[in-house]
PDB file of C-alpha atoms in Angstrom:
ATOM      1  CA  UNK A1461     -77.098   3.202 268.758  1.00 65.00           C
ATOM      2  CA  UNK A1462     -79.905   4.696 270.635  1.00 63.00           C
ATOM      3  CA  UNK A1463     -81.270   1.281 270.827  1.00 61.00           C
ATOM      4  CA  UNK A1464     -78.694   0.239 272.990  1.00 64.00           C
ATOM      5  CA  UNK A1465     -79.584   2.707 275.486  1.00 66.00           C
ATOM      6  CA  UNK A1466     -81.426   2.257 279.216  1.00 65.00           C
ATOM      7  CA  UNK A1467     -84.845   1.579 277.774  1.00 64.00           C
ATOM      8  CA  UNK A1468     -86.164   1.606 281.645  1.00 72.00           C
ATOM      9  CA  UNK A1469     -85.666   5.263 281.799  1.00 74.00           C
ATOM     10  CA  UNK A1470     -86.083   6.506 278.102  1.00 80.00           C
ATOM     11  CA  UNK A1471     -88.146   6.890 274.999  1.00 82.00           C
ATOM     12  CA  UNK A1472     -86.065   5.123 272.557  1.00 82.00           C
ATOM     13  CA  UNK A1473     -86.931   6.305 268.873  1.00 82.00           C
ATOM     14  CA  UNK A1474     -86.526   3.198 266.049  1.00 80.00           C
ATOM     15  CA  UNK A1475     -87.821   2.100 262.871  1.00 78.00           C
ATOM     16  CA  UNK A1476     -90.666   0.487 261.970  1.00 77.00           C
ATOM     17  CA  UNK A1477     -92.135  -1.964 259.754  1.00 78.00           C
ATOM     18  CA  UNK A1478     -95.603  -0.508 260.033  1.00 76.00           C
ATOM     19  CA  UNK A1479     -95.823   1.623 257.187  1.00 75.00           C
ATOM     20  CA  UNK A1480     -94.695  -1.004 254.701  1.00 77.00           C
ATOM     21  CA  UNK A1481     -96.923  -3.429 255.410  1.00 80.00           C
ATOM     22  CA  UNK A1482     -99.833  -1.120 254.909  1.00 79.00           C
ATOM     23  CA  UNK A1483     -98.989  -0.582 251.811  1.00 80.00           C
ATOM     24  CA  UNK A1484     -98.320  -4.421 251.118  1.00 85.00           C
ATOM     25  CA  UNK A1485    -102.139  -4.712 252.320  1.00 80.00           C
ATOM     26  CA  UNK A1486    -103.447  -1.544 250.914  1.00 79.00           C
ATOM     27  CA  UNK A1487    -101.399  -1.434 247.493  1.00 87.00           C
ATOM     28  CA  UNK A1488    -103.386   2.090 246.869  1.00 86.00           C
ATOM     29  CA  UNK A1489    -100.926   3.691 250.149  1.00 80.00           C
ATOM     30  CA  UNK A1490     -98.010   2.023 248.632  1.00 82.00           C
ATOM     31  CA  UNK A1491     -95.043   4.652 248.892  1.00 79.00           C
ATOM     32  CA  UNK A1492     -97.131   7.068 250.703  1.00 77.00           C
ATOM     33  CA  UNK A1493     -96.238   6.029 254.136  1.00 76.00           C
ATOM     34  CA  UNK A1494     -93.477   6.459 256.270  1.00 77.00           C
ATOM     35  CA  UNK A1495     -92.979   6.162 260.453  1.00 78.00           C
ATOM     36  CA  UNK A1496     -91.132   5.556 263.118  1.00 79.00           C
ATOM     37  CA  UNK A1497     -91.717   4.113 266.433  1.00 80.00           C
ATOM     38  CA  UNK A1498     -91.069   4.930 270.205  1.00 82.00           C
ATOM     39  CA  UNK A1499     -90.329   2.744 272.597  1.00 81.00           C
ATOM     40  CA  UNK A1500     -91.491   3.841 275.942  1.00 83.00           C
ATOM     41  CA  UNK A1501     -91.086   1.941 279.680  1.00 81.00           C
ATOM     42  CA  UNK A1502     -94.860   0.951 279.963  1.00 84.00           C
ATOM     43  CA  UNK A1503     -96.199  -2.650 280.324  1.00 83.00           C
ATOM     44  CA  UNK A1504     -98.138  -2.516 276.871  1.00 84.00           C
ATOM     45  CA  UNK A1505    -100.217  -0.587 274.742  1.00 86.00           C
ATOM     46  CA  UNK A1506     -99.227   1.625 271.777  1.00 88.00           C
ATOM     47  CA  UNK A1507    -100.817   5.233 270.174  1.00 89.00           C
ATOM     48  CA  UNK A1508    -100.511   5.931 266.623  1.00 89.00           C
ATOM     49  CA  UNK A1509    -100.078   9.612 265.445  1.00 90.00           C
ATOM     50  CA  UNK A1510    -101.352   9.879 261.586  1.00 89.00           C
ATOM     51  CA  UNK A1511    -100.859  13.337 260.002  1.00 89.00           C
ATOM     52  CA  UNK A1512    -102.550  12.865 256.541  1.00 89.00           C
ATOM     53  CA  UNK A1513    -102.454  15.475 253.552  1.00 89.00           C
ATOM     54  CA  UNK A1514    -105.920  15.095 252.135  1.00 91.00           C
ATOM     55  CA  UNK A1515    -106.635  16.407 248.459  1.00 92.00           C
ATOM     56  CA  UNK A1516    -109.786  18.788 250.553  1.00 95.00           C
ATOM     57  CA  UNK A1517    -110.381  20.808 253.407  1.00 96.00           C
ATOM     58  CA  UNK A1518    -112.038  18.902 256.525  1.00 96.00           C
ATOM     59  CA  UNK A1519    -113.336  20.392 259.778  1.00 97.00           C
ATOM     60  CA  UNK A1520    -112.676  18.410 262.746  1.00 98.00           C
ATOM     61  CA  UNK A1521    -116.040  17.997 263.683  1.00 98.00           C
ATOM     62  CA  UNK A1522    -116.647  15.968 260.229  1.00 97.00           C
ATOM     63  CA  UNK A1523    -113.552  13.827 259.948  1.00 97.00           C
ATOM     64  CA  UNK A1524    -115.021  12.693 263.950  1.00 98.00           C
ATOM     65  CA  UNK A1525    -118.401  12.003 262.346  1.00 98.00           C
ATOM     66  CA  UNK A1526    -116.549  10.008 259.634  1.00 97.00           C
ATOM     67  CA  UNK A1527    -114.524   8.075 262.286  1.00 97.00           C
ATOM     68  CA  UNK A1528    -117.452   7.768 264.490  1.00 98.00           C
ATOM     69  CA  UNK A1529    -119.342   6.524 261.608  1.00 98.00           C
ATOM     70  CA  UNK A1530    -116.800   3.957 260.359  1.00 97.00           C
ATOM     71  CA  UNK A1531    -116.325   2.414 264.118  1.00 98.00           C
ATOM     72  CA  UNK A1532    -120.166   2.032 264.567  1.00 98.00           C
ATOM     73  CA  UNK A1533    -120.978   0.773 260.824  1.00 98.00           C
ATOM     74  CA  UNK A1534    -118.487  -0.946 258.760  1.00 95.00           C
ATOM     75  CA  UNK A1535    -115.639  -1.580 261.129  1.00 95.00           C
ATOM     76  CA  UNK A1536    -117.493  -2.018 264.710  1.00 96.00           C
ATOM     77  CA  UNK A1537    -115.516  -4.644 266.832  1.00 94.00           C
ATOM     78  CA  UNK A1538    -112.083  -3.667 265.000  1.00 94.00           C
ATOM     79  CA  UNK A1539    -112.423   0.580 265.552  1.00 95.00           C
ATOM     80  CA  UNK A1540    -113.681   2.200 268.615  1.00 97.00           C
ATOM     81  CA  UNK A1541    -114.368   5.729 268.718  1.00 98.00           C
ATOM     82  CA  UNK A1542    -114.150   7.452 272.128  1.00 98.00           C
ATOM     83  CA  UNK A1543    -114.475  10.607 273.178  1.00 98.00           C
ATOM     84  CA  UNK A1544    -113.082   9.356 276.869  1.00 96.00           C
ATOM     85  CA  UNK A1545    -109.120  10.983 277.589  1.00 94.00           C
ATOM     86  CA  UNK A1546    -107.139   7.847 277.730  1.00 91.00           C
ATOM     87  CA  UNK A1547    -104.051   7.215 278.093  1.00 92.00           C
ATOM     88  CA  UNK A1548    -102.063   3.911 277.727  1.00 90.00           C
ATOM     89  CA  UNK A1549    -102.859   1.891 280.909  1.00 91.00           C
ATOM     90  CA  UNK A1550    -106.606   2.497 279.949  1.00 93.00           C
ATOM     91  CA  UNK A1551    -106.732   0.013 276.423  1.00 92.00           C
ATOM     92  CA  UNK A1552    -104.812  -2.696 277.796  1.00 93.00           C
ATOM     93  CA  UNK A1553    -106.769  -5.641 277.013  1.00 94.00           C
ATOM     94  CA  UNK A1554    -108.875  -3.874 274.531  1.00 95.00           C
ATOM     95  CA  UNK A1555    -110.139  -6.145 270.974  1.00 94.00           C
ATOM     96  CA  UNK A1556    -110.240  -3.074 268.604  1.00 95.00           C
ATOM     97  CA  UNK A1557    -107.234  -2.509 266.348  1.00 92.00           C
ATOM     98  CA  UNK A1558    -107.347   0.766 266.927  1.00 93.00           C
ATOM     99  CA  UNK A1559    -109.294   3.287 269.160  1.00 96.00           C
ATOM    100  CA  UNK A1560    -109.724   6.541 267.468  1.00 97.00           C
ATOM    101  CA  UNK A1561    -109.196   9.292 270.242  1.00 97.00           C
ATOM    102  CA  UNK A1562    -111.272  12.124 268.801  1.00 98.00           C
ATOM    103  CA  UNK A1563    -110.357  14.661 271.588  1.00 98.00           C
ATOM    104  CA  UNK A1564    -107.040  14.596 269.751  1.00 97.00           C
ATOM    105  CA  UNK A1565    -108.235  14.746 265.891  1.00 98.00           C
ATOM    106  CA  UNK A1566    -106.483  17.973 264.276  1.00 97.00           C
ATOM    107  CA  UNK A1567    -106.999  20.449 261.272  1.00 96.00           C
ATOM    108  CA  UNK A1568    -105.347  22.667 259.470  1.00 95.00           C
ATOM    109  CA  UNK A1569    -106.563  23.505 255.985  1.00 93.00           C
ATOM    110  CA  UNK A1570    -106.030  19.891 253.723  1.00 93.00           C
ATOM    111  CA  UNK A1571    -103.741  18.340 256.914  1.00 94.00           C
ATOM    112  CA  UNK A1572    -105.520  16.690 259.115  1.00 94.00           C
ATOM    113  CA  UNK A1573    -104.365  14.162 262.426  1.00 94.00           C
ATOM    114  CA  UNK A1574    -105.635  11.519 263.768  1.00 95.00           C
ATOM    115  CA  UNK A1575    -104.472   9.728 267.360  1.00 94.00           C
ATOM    116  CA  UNK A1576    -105.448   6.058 268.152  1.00 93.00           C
ATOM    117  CA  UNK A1577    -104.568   3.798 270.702  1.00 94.00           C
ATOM    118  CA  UNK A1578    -103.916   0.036 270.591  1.00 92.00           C
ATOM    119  CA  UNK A1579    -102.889  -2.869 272.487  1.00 91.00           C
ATOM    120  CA  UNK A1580    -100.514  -3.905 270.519  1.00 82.00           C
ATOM    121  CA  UNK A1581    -100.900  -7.727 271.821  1.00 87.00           C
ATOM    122  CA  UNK A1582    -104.648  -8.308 272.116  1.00 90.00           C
ATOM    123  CA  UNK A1583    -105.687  -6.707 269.188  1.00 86.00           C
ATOM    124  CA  UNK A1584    -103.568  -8.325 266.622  1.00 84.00           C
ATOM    125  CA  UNK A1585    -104.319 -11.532 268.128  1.00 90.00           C
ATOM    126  CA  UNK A1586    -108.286 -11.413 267.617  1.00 87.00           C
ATOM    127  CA  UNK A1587    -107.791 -10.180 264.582  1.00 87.00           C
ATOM    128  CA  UNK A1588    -106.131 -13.590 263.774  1.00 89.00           C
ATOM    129  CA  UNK A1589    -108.792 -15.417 265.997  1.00 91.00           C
ATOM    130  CA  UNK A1590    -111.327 -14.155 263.879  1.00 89.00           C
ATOM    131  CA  UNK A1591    -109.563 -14.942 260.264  1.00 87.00           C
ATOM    132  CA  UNK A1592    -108.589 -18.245 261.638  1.00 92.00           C
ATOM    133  CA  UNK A1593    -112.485 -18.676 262.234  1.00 91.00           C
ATOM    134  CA  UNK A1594    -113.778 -17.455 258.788  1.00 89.00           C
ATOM    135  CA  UNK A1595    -111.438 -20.322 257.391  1.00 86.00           C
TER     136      UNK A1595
END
C-alpha cells in the first residue's frame, strides 16, 4: 500500500532484493542479511546504511583505516573513500560501487556502521563494462 502513495512528496519505504543477492554472491553472508529500501523524490543516487555485529570491538578510527585501505589497495576504481560531506546530488555520475562516507562510520562496542553512497545507474553499469571486457 504505501507504494501506491505520492512518491513526489514522500519517502516511500519497500523491499528489497539487495540483501539476497549478496548472499547469492557471497554464500559466506547467506541468511545474515536483511534490508529495506527508501524511495526518495531525487533524480538518482542511493546511500546504503550497514549496521554490522562484528565478533570484536573496533574503534572508528581503525574500521576508516580498513576502508581507506581496501578503496586504495584491493578495490580502487570500485570503492572510494572520502572524507568530503556529500550528499546525493554530489555522486551522480560517479564509477565506484560504493563510496564509503567515513564522517558517518559508527561504534559501539562489537556494532559498528558504515554509510556509502552510490549511483545506482553508473556504477552497476561499469561494473558490467568491465566484466564484459575481461571476457
Amino acid at each position: 500500500m504505501r507504494r501506491a502513495r505520492s512518491a513526489p512528496h514522500s519517502i516511500i519505504t519497500t523491499t528489497t532484493g539487495a540483501a539476497k543477492a549478496i548472499g547469492d554472491v557471497l554464500p559466506a553472508l547467506k541468511g545474515k542479511l536483511d534490508g529495506f529500501f527508501y524511495r526518495v523524490p531525487v533524480i538518482d543516487g542511493s546511500i546504503v546504511d550497514l549496521s554490522i555485529d562484528l565478533k570484536k570491538e573496533v574503534s572508528v578510527k581503525d574500521l576508516n583505516a580498513i576502508l581507506k585501505s581496501y578503496a586504495d589497495q584491493s578495490l580502487k576504481g570500485i570503492l572510494k573513500y572520502t572524507e568530503e560531506q556529500f550528499v546525493s546530488a554530489d555522486i551522480l555520475g560517479n564509477i565506484h560501487s560504493s563510496i564509503v562516507d567515513c564522517n558517518l562510520t559508527k561504534s559501539i562496542g562489537k556494532l559498528v556502521k558504515v554509510v556509502a553512497w552510490y549511483d545506482n545507474e553508473v556504477g552497476i553499469s561499469n561494473r558490467i563494462a568491465e566484466l564484459v571486457s575481461a571476457l
